[in-house]
Short mmCIF file of C-alpha atoms in Angstrom, two decimals:
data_model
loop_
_atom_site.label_atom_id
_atom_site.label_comp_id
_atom_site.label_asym_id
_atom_site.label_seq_id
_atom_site.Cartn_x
_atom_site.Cartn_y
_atom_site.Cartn_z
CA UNK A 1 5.25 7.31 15.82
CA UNK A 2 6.55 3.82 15.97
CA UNK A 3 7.35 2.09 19.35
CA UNK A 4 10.60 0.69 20.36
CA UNK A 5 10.69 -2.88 20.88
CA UNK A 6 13.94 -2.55 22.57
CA UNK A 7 17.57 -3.30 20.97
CA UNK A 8 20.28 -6.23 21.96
CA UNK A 9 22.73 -4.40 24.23
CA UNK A 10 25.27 -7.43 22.54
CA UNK A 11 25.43 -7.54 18.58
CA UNK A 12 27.98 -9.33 17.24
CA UNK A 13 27.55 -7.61 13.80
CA UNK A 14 28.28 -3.89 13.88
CA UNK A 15 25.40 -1.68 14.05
CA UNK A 16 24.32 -0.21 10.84
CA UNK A 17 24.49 3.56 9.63
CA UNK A 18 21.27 5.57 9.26
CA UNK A 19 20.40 6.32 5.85
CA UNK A 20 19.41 4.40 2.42
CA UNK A 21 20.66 0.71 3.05
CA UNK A 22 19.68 -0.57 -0.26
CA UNK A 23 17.55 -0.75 -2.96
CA UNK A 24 16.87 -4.18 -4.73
CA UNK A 25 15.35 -5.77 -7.89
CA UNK A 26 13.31 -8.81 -6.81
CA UNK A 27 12.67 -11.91 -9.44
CA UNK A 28 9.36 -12.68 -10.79
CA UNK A 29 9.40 -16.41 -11.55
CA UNK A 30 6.32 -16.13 -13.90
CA UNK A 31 7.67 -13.14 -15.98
CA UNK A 32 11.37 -14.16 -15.74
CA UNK A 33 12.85 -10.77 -15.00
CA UNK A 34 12.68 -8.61 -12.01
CA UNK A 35 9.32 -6.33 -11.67
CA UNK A 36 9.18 -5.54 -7.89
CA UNK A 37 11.56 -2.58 -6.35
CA UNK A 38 12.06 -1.93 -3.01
CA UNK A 39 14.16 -0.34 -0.70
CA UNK A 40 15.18 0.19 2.68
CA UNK A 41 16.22 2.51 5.06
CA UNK A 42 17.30 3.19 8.64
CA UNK A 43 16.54 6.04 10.94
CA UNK A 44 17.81 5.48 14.19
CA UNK A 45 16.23 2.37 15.70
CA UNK A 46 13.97 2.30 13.12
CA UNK A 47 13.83 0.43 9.45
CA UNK A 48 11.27 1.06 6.66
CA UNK A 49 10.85 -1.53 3.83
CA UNK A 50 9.06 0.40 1.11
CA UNK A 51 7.59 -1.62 -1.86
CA UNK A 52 7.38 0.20 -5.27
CA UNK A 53 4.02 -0.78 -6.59
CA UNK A 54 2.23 -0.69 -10.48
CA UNK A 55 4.02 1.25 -12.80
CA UNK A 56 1.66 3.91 -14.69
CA UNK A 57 2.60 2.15 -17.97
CA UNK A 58 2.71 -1.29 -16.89
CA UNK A 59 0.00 -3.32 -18.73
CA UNK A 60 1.15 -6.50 -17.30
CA UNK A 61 0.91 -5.18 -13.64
CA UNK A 62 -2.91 -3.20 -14.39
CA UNK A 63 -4.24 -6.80 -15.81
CA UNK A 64 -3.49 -8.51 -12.47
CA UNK A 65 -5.16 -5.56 -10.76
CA UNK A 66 -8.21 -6.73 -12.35
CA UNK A 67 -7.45 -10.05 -12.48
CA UNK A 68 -9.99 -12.38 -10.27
CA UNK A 69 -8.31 -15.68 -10.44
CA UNK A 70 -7.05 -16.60 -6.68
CA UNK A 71 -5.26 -19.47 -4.78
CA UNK A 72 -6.55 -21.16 -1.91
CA UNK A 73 -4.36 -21.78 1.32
CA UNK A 74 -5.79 -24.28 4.13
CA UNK A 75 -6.09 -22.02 7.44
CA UNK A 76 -5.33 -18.63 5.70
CA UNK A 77 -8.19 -18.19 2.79
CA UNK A 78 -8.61 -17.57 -0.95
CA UNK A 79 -5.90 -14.89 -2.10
CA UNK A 80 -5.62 -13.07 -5.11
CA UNK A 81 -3.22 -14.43 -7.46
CA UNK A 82 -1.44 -11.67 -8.52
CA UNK A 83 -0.34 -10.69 -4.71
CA UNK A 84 0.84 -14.41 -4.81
CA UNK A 85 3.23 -14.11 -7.29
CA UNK A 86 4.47 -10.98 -6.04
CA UNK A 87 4.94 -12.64 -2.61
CA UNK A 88 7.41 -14.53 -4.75
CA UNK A 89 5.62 -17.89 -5.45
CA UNK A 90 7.24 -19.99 -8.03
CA UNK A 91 5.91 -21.86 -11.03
CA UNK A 92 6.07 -25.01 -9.75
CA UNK A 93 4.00 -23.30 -5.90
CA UNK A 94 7.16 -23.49 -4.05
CA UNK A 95 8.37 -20.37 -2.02
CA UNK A 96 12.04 -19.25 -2.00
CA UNK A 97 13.99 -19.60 1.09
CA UNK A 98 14.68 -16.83 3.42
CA UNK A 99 17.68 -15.23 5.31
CA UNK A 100 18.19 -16.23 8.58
CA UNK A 101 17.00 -13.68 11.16
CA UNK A 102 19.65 -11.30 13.25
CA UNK A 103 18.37 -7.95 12.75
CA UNK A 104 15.88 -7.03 16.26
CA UNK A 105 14.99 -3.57 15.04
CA UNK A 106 11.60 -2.28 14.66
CA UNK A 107 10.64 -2.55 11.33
CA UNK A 108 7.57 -0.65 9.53
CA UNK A 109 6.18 -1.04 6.39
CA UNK A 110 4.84 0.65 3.66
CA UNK A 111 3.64 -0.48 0.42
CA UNK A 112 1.88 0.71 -2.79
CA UNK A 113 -0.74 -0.77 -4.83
CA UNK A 114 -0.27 -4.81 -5.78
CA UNK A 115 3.06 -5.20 -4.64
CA UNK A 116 2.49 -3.28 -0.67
CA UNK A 117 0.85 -6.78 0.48
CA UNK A 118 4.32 -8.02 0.08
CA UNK A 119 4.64 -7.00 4.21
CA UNK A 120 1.94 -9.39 5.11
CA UNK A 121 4.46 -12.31 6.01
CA UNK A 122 2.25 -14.40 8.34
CA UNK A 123 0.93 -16.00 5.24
CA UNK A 124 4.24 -17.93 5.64
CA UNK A 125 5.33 -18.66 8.51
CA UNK A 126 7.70 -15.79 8.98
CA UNK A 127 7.14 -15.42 13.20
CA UNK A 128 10.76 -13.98 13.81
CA UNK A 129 10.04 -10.78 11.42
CA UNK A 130 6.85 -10.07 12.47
CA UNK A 131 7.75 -9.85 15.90
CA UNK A 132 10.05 -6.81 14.91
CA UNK A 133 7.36 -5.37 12.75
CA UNK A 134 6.10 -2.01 14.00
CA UNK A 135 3.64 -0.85 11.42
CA UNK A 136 2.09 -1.68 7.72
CA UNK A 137 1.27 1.06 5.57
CA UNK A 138 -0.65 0.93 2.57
CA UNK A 139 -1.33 3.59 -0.28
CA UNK A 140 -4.07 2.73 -2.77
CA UNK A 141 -3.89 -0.75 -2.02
CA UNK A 142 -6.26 -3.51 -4.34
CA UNK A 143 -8.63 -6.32 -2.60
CA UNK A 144 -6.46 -8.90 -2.10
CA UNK A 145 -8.24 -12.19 -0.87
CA UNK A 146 -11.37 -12.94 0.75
CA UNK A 147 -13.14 -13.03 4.27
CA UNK A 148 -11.14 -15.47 5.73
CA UNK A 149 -7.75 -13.99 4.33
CA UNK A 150 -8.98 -10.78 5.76
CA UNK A 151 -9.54 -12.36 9.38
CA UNK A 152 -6.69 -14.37 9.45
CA UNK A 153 -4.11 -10.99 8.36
CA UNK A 154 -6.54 -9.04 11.17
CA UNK A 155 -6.02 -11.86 13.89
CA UNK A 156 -2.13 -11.68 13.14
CA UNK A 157 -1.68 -8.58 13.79
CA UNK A 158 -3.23 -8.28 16.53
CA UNK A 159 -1.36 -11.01 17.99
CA UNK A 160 1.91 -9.61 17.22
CA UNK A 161 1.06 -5.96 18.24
CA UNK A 162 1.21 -5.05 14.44
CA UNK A 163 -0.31 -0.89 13.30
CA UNK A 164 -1.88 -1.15 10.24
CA UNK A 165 -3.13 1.83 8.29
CA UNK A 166 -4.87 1.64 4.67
CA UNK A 167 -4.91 5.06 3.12
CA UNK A 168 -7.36 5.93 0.17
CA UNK A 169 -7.39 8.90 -1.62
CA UNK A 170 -10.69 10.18 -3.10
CA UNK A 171 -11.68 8.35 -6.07
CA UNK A 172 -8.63 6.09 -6.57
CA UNK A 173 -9.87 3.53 -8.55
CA UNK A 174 -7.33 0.80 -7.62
CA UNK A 175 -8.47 0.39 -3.78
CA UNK A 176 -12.39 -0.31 -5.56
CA UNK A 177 -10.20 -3.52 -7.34
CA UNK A 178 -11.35 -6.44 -7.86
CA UNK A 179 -15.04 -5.88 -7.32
CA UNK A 180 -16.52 -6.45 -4.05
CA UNK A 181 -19.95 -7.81 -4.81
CA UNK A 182 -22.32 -10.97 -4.68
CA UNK A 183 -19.99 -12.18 -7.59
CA UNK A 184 -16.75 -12.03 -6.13
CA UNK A 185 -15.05 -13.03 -2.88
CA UNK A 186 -12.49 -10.21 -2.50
CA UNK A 187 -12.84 -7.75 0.40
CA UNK A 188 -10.66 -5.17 2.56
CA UNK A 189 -9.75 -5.83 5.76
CA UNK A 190 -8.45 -3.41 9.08
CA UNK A 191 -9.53 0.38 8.87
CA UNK A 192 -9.12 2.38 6.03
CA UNK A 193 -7.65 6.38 6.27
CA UNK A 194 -9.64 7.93 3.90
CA UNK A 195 -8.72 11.33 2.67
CA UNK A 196 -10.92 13.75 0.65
CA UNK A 197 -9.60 15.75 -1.91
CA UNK A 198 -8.75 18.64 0.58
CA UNK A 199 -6.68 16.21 2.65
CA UNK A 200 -9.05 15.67 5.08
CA UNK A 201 -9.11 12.52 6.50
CA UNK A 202 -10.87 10.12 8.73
CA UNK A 203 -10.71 6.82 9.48
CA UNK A 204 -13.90 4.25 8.00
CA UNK A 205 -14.20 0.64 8.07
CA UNK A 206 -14.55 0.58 4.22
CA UNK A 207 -13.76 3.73 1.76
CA UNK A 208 -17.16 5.27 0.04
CA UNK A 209 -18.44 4.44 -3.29
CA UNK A 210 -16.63 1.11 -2.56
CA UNK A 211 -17.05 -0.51 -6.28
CA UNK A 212 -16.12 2.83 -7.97
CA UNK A 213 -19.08 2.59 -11.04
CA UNK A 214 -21.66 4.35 -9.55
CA UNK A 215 -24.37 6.84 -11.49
CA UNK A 216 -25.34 8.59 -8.18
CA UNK A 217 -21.13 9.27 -7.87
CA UNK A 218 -21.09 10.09 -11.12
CA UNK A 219 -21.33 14.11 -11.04
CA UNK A 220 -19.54 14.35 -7.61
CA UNK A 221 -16.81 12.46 -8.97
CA UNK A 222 -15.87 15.17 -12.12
CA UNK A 223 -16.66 17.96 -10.11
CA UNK A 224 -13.93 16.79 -7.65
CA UNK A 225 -11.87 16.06 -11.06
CA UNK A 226 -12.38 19.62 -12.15
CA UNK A 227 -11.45 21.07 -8.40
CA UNK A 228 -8.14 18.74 -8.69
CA UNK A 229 -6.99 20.25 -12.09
CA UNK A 230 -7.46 23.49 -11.05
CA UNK A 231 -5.71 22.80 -7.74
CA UNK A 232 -2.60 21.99 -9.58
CA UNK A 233 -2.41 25.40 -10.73
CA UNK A 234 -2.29 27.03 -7.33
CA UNK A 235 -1.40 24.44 -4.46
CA UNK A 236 2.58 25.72 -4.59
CA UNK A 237 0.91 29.36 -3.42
CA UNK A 238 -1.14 27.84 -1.12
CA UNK A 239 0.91 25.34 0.35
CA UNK A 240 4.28 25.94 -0.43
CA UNK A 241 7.03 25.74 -3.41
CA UNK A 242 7.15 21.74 -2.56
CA UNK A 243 4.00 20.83 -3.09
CA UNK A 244 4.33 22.58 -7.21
CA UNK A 245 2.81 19.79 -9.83
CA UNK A 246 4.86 19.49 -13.09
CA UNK A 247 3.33 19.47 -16.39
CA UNK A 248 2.78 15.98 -16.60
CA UNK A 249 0.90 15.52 -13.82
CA UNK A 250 -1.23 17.96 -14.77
CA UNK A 251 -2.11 16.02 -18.10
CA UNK A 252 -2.83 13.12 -15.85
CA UNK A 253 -5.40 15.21 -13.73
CA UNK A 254 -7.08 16.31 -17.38
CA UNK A 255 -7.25 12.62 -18.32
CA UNK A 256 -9.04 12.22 -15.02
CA UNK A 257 -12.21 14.16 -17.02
CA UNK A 258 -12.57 10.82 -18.91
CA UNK A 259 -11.47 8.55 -16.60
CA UNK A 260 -12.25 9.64 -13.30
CA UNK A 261 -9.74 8.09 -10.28
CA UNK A 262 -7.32 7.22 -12.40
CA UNK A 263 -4.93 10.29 -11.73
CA UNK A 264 -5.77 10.19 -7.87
CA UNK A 265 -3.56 6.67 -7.71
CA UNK A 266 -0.92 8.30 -8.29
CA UNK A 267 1.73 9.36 -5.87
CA UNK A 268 1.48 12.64 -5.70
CA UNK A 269 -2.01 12.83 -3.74
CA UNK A 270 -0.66 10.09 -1.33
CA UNK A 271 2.15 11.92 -0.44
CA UNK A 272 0.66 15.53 0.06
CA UNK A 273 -1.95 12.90 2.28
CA UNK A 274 0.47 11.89 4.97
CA UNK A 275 2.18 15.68 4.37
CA UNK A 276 -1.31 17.69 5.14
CA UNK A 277 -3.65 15.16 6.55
CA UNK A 278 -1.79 12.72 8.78
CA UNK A 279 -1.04 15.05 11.62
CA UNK A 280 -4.53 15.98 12.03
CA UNK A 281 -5.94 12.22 11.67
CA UNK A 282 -3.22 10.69 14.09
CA UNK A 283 -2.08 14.12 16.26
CA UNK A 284 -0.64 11.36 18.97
CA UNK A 285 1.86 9.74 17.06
CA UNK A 286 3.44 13.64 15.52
#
């Protein structure tokens, strides 16, 4: 799935074990404490970064979802302000310094909600990282900037040979965040892997029912609800002891009859996504 960009024959550090490398807590200089996770791992000559994103319970992290304020960078666009502060800016707009590079292993991506922009490293200048970076996954990703962002993250990865897949499930409400309208600036950019409820994906420029409130969606949206909740009930027969739903989730599927797309951001539908629907949308890289 992920090409090799070929490995120094002489490293002067030894090589580094497959497996979980680390997990770390990462400061937020506007909340003073740490509220973005992440870890890493390494399979063979490959490394993911993975990016835990908006906790169900975090009110904090849901107001910046719909939060429209932005910041404007010359040459890169208007980007949303939340994504700005998880990219680690400080109060007083400086950026913390980096590591020097040494590791030349591919490195993919994949992020979740506010916090999976995090991977999007051109916005400063980091050259020597994305030249190792093989691919950029998203799951239920927000808008994050505007036109301009959008070309100027679309233009650098083409230049630096960069896959980037944005997955949407259904009705996830967080991928329809902000608004894209005549009064805001915030729009998607790259393709988006859109899976329906069955798992079935295909790949769209922009997801349907893009601003989620819609009256014509309205029916189609708890009758999908309804088909979900029952689903949880009889996927582990269908599919297998793995794919079982607790309890819990199942309450969060019933709140999904009031709030429809709400229980589809969580992780459960992404990952039974890439498990069922993945081979069949990308059957070259299996």
């Amino acid at each position: 799935m992920l090409r090799e960009r070929g490995l120094p024959t002489n490293q002067s550090h030894p090589p580094l074990a497959d497996g979980i490398l680390g997990s770390y807590n990462f400061w937020n200089d506007y909340q003073r404490k740490a509220t973005t996770q992440a870890f890493m791992l390494r399979d063979r000559d490959t490394i993911v970064v993975a990016f835990r994103g908006t906790e169900p319970f975090d009110t904090y992290a849901w107001c910046l979802d719909l939060d429209l304020s932005w910041y404007e960078l010359p040459g890169v666009g208007k980007i949303h302000r939340g994504y700005m502060k998880a990219l680690g800016l400080r109060k007083n707009f400086s950026w913390p310094k980096e590591l020097a590079p040494r590791l030349k292993t591919p490195v993919p991506s994949a992020y979740y909600a506010i916090k999976e922009k995090l991977r999007s490293l051109a916005v400063h200048g980091e050259t020597w990282l994305m030249e190792r970076l093989e691919g950029v996954y998203t799951f239920g990703q927000p808008r994050v900037g505007d036109d301009k962002f959008g070309e100027f993250m679309e233009r650098a990865f083409k230049d630096h040979r960069i896959d980037y897949f944005r997955s949407v499930i259904g009705d996830d409400i967080v991928p329809r965040l902000p608004y894209d309208d005549s009064a805001s600036m915030f729009k998607h950019f790259g393709r988006c892997c859109y899976f329906n409820s069955k798992y079935q994906g295909k790949i769209v420029r922009e997801e349907p029912n893009k601003n989620y409130f819609s009256l014509l969606r309205a029916i189609p949206m708890m009758m999908d609800t309804w088909y979900k909740l029952i689903r949880s009930f009889v996927i582990a027969r269908e599919k297998g002891p793995s794919y079982r739903e607790g309890w819990l989730m199942r309450i969060f599927r019933a709140i999904g009859l009031l709030i429809p797309g709400v229980p589809a951001h969580f992780p459960q539908d992404y990952v039974n996504s890439a498990r069922l629907g993945a081979s069949q949308l990308f059957p070259h890289q299996q």
